[in-house]
PDB file of C-alpha atoms in Angstrom:
ATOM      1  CA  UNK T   1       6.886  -2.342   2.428  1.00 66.00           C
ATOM      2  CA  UNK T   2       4.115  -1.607   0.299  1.00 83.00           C
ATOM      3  CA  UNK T   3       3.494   2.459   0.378  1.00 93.00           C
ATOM      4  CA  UNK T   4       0.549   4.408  -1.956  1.00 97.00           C
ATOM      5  CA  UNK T   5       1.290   8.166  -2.173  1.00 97.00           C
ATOM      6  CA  UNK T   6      -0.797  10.627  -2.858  1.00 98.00           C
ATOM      7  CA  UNK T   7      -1.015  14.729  -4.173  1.00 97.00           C
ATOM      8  CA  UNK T   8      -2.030  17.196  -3.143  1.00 97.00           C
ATOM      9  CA  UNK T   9      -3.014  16.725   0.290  1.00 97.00           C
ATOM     10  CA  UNK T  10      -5.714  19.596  -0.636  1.00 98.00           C
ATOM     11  CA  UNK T  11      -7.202  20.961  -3.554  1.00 98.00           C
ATOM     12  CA  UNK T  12      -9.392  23.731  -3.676  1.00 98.00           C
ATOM     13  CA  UNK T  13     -11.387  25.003  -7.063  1.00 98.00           C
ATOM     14  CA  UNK T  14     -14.226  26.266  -8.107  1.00 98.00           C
ATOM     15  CA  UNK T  15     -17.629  25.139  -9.168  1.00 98.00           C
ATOM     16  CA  UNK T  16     -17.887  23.896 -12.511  1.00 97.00           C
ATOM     17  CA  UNK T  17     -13.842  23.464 -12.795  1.00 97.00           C
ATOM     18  CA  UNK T  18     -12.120  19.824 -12.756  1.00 98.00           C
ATOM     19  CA  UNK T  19      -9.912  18.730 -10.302  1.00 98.00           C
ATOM     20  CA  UNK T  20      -7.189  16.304 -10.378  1.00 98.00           C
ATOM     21  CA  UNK T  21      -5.545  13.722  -7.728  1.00 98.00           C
ATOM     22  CA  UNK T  22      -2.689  11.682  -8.416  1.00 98.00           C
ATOM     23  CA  UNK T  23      -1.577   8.726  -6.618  1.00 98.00           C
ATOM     24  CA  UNK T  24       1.606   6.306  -6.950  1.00 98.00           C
ATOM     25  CA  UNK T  25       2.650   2.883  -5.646  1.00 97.00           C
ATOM     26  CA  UNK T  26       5.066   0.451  -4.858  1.00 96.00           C
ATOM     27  CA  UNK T  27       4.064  -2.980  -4.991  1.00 93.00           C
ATOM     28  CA  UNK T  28       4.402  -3.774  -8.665  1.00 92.00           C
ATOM     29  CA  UNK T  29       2.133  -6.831  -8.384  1.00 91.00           C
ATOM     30  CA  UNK T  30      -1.088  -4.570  -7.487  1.00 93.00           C
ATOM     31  CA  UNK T  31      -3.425  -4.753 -10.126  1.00 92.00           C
ATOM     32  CA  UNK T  32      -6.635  -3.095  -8.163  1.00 93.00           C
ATOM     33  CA  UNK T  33      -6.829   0.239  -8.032  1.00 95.00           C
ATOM     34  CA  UNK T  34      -9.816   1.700  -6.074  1.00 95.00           C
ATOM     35  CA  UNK T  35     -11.227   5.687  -5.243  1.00 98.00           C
ATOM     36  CA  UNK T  36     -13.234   6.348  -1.728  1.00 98.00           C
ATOM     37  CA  UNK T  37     -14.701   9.289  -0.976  1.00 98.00           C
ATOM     38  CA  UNK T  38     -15.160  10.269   2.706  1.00 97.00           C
ATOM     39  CA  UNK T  39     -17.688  12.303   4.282  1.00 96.00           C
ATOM     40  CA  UNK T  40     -17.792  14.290   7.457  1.00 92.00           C
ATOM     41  CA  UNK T  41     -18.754  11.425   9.873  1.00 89.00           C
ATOM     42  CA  UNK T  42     -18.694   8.817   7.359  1.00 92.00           C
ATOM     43  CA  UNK T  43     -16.581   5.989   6.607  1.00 95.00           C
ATOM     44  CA  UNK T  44     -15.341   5.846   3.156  1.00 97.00           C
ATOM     45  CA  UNK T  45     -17.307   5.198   0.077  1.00 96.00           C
ATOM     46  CA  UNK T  46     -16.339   2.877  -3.030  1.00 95.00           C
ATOM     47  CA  UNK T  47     -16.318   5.234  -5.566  1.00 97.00           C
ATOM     48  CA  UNK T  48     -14.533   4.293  -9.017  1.00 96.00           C
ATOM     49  CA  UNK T  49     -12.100   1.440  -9.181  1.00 94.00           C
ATOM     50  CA  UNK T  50      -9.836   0.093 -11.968  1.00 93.00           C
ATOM     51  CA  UNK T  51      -8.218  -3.290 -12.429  1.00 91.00           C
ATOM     52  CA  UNK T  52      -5.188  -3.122 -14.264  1.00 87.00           C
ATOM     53  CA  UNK T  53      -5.911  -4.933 -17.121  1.00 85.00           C
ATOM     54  CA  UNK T  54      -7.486  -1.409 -18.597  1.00 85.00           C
ATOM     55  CA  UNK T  55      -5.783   1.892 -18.678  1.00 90.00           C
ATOM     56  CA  UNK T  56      -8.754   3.994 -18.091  1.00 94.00           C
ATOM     57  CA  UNK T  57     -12.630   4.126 -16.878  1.00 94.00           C
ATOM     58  CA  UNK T  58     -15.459   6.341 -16.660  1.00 96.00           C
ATOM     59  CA  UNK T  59     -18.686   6.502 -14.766  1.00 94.00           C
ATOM     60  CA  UNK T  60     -20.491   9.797 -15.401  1.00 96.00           C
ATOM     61  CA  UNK T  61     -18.051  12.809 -14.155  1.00 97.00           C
ATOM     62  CA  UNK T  62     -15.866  10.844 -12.476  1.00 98.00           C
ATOM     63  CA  UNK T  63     -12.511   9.436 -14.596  1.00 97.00           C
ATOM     64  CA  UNK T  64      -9.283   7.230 -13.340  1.00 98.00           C
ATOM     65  CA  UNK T  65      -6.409   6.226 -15.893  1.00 97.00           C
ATOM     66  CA  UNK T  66      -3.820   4.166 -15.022  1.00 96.00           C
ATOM     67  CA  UNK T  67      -0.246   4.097 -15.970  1.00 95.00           C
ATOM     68  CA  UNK T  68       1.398   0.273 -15.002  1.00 93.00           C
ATOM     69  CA  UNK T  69       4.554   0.942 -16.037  1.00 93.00           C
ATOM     70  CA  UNK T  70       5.205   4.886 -14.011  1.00 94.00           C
ATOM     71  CA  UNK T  71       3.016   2.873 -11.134  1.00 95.00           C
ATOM     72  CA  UNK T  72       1.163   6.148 -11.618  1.00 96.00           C
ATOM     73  CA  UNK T  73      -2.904   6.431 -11.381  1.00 97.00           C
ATOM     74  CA  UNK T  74      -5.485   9.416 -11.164  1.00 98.00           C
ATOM     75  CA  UNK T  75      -9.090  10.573 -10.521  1.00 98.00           C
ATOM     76  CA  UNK T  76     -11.025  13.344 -12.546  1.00 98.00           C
ATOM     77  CA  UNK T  77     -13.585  14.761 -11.783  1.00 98.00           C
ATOM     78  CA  UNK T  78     -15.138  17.308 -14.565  1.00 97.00           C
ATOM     79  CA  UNK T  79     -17.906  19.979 -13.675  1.00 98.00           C
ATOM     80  CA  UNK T  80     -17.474  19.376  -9.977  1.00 98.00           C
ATOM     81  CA  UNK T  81     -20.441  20.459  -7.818  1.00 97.00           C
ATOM     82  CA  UNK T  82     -20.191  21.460  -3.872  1.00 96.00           C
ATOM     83  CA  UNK T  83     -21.311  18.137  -3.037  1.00 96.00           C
ATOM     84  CA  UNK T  84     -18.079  16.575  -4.518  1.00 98.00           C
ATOM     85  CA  UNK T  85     -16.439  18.532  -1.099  1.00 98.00           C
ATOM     86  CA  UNK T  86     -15.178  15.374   0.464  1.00 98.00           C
ATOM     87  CA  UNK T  87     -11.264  13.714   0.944  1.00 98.00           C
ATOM     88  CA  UNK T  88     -10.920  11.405  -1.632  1.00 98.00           C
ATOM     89  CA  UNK T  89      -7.863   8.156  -0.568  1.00 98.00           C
ATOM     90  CA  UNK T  90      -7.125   6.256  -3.276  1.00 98.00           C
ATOM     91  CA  UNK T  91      -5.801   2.936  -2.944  1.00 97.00           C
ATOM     92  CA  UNK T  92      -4.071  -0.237  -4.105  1.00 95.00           C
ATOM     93  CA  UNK T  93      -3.961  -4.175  -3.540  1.00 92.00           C
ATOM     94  CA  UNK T  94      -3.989  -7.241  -5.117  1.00 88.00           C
ATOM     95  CA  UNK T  95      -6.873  -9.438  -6.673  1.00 79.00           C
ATOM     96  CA  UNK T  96      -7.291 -12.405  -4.245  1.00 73.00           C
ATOM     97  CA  UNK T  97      -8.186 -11.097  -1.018  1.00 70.00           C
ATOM     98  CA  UNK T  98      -4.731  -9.119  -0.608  1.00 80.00           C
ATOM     99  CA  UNK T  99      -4.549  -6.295   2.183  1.00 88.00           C
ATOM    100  CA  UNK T 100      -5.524  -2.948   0.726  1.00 93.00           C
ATOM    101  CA  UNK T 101      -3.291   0.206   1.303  1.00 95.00           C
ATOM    102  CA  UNK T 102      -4.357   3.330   1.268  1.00 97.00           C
ATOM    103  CA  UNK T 103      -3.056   6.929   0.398  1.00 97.00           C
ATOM    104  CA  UNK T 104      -2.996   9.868   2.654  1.00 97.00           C
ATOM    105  CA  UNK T 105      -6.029  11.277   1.223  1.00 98.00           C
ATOM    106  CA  UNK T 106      -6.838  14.686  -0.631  1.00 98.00           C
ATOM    107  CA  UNK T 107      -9.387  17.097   1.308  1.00 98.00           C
ATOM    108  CA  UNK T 108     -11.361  18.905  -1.947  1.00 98.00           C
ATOM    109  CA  UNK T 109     -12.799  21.952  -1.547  1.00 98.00           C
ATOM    110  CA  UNK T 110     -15.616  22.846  -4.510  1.00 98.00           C
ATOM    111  CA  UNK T 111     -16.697  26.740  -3.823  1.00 96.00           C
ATOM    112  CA  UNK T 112     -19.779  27.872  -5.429  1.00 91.00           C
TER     113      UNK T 112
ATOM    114  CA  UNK R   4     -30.415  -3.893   2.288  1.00 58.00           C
ATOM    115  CA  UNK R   5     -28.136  -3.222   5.113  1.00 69.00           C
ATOM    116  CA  UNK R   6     -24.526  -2.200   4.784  1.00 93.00           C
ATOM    117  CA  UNK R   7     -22.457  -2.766   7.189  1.00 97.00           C
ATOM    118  CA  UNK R   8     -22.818  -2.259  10.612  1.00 97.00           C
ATOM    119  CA  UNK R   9     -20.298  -1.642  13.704  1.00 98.00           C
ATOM    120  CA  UNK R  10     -20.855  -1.064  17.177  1.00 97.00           C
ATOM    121  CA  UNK R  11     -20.661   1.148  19.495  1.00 97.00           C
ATOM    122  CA  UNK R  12     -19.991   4.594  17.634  1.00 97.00           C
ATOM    123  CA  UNK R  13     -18.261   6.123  20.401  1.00 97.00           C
ATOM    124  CA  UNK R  14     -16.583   4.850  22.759  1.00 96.00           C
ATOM    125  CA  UNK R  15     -14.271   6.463  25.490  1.00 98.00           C
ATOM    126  CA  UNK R  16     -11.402   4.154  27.814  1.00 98.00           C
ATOM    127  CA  UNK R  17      -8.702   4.488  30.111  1.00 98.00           C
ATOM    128  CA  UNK R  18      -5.258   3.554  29.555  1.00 98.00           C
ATOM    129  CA  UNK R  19      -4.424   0.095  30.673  1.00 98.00           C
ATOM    130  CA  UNK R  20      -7.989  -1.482  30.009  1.00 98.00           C
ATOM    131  CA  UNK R  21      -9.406  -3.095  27.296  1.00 98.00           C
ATOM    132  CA  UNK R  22     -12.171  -3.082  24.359  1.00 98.00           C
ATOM    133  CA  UNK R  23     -14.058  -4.858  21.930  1.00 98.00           C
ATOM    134  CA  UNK R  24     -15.535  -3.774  18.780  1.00 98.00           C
ATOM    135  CA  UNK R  25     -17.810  -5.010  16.387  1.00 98.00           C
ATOM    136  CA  UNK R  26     -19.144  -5.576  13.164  1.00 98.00           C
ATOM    137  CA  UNK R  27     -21.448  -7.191  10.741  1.00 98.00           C
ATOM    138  CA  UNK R  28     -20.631  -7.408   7.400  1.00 97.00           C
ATOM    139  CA  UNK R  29     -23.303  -6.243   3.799  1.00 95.00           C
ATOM    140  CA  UNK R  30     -24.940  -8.984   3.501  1.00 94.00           C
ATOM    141  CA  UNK R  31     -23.145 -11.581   0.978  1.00 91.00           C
ATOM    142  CA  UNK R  32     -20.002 -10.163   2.113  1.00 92.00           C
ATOM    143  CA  UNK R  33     -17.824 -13.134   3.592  1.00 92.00           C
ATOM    144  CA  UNK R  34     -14.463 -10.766   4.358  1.00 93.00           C
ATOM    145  CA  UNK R  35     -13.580  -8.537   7.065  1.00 96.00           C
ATOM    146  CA  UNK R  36     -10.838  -6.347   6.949  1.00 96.00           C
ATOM    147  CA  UNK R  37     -10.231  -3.769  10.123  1.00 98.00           C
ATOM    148  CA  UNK R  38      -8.677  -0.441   9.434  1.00 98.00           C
ATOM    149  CA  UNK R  39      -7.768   2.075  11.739  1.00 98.00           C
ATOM    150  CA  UNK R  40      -7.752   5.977  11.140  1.00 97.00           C
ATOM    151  CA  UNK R  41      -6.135   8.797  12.700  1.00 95.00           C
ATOM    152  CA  UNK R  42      -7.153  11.885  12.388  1.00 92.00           C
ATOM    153  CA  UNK R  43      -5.954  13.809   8.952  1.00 91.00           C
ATOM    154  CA  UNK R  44      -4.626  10.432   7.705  1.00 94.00           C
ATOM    155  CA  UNK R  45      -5.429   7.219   5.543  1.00 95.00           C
ATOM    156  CA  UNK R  46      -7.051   4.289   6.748  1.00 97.00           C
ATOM    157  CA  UNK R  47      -4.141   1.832   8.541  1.00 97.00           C
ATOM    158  CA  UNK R  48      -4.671  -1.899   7.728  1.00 96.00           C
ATOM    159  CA  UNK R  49      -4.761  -3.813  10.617  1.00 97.00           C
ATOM    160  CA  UNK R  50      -5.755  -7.368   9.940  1.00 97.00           C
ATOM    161  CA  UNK R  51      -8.488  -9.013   7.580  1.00 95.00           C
ATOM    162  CA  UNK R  52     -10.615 -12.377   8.145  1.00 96.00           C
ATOM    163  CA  UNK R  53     -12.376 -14.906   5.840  1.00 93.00           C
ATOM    164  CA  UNK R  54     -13.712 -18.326   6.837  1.00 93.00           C
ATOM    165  CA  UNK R  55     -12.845 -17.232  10.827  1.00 96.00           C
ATOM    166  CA  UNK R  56      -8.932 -17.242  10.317  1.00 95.00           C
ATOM    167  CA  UNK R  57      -7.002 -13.980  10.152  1.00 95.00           C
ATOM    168  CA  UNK R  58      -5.268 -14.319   6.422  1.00 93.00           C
ATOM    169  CA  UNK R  59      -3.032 -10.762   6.484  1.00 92.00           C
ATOM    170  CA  UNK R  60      -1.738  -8.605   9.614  1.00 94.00           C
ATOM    171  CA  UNK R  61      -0.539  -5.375   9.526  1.00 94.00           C
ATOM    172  CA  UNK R  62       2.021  -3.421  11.177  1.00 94.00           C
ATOM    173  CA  UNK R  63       0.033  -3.328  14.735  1.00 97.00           C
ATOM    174  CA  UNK R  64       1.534  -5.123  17.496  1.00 97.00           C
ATOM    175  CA  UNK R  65      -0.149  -8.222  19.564  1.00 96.00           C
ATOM    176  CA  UNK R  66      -2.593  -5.871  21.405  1.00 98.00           C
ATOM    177  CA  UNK R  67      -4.458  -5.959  18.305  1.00 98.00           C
ATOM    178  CA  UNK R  68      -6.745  -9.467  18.097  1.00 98.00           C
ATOM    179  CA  UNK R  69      -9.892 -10.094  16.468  1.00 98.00           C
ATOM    180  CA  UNK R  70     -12.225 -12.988  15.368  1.00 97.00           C
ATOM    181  CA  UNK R  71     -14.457 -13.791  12.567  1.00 98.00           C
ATOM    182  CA  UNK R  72     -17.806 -15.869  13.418  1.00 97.00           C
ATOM    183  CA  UNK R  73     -19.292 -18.556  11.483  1.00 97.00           C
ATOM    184  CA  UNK R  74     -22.218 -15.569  10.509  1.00 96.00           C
ATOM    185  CA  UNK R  75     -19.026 -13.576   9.076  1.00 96.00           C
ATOM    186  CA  UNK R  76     -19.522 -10.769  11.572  1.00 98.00           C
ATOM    187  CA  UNK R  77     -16.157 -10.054  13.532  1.00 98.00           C
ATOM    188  CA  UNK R  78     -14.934  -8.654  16.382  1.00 98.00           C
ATOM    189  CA  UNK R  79     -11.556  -6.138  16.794  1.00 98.00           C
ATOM    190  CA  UNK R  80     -10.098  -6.602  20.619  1.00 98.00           C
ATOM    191  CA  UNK R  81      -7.541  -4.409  21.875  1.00 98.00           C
ATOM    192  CA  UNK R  82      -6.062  -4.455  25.277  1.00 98.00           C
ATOM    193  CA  UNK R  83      -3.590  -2.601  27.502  1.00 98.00           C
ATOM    194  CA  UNK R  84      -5.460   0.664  25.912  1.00 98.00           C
ATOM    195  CA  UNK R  85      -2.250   3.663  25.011  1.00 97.00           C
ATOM    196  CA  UNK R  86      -3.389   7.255  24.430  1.00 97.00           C
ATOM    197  CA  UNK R  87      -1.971   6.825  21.081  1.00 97.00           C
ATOM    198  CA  UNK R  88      -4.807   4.330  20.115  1.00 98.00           C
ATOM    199  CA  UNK R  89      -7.356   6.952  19.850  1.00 98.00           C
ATOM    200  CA  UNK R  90      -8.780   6.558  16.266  1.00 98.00           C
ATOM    201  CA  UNK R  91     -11.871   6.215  14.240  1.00 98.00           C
ATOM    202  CA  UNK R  92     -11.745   2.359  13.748  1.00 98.00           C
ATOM    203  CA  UNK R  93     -13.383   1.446  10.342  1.00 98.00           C
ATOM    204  CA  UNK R  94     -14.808  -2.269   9.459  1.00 98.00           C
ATOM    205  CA  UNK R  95     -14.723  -2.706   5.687  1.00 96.00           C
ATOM    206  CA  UNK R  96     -16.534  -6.046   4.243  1.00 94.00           C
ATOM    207  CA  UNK R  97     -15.659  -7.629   0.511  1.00 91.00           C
ATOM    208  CA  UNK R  98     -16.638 -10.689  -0.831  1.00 88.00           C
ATOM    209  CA  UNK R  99     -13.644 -12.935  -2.066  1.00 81.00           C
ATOM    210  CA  UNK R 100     -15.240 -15.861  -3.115  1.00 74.00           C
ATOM    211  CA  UNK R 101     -17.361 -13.726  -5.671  1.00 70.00           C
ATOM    212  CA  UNK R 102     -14.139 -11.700  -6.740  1.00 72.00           C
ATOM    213  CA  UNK R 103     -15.408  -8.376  -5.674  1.00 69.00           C
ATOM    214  CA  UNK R 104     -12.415  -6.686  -3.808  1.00 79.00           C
ATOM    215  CA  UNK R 105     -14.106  -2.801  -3.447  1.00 88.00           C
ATOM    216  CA  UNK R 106     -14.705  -2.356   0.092  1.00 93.00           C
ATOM    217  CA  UNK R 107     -17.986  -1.747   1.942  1.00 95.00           C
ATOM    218  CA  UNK R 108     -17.131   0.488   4.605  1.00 97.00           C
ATOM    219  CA  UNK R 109     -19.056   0.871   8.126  1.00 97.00           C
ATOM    220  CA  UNK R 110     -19.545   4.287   9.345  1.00 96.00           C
ATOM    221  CA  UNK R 111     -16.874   3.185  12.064  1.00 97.00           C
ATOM    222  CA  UNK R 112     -16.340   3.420  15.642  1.00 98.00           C
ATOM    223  CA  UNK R 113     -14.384   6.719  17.327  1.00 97.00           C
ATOM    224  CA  UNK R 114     -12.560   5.135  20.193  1.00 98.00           C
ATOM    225  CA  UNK R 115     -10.975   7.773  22.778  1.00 98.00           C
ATOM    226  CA  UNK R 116      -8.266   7.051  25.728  1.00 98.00           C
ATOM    227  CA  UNK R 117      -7.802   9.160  28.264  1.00 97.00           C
TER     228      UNK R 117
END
């Protein structure tokens, strides 16, 4: 079935630094890609998606590329603050209203 | 403008009996997808509805129900409660008929079974 997989399960760096999470998939028809960020108590939060008609997009600090063919994709974040401290899932499905599956999740730790 | 909404926030059941959950979608938002999360892990799809018919399922047995209303809110049902159904249970809202797949998620529902 269709399976998202995602590293590292945490990441811990430094104020200021960039941190990277990487994410693969299966279904070779997805074509959505989209970031959540989750906060203590929260539920997750839209933050960055991708169709895959582009290879990459940026909103501010926050990055994602996307590789179709390696069914690779990944966020960066540049000049991360504490407030980026969060697990990030990243995702895939299919335009149309298709389920959407989600990766394990990566618990980031910014220290200041 | 509200987001979306579920009810209750916490909820704690026996094993054997049953509960319902709910949730109103962001307003404009005319699908309802259910997701359930264990602890440490990724959200688990367990079934999505638009126009009141359940259109995907996911690998959860027939305990799992739910219903969409004409208003788009839904409801999640699960019955003969196991100890291994203790989750946060997360109602995410989209809007297919406007092409905007991101999810809208509510701030969920942490169901215990003792």
């Amino acid at each position: 079935g269709e399976n998202v997989e995602q590293h590292p399960s945490t990441l811990s760096v430094q104020e200021g630094d960039s941190a990277v999470i990487k994410c693969t998939y299966s279904d070779s028809a997805s074509n959505y890609f989209p970031w959540y960020k989750q906060e203590l108590g929260k539920g997750p939060q839209l933050i960055i998606d991708i169709r895959s008609n582009v290879g990459e997009k940026k909103d501010q600090r926050i990055a994602v590329t996307l590789n179709k063919t390696a069914k690779h994709f990944s966020l960066h974040i540049t000049e991360t603050q504490p407030e980026d401290s969060a697990v990030y899932f990243c995702a895939a499905s299919r335009t149309g209203g298709f389920k959407t599956i989600f990766g394990a999740g990566t618990r980031l730790f910014v220290k200041a | 403008d509200a987001g979306v909404t579920q009810s209750p926030t916490h909820l704690i059941k026996t094993r054997g009996q049953q509960v319902t959950l709910r949730c109103s979608p962001k307003s404009g938002h005319d699908t309802v997808s259910w997701y359930q999360q264990a602890l440490g892990q990724g959200p688990q799809f367990i079934f999505q509805y638009y126009e009141e018919e359940e259109r995907q399922r996911g690998n959860f047995p027939d305990r799992f129900s739910g219903h969409q209303f004409p208003n788009y809110s839904s409801e999640l049902n699960v019955n003969a409660l196991w100890l291994g159904d203790s989750a946060l249970y997360l109602c995410a809202s989209s809007s297919r008929s406007r092409e905007n797949y991101g999810y809208t998620f509510g701030s969920g529902t942490r169901l215990t079974v003792v």
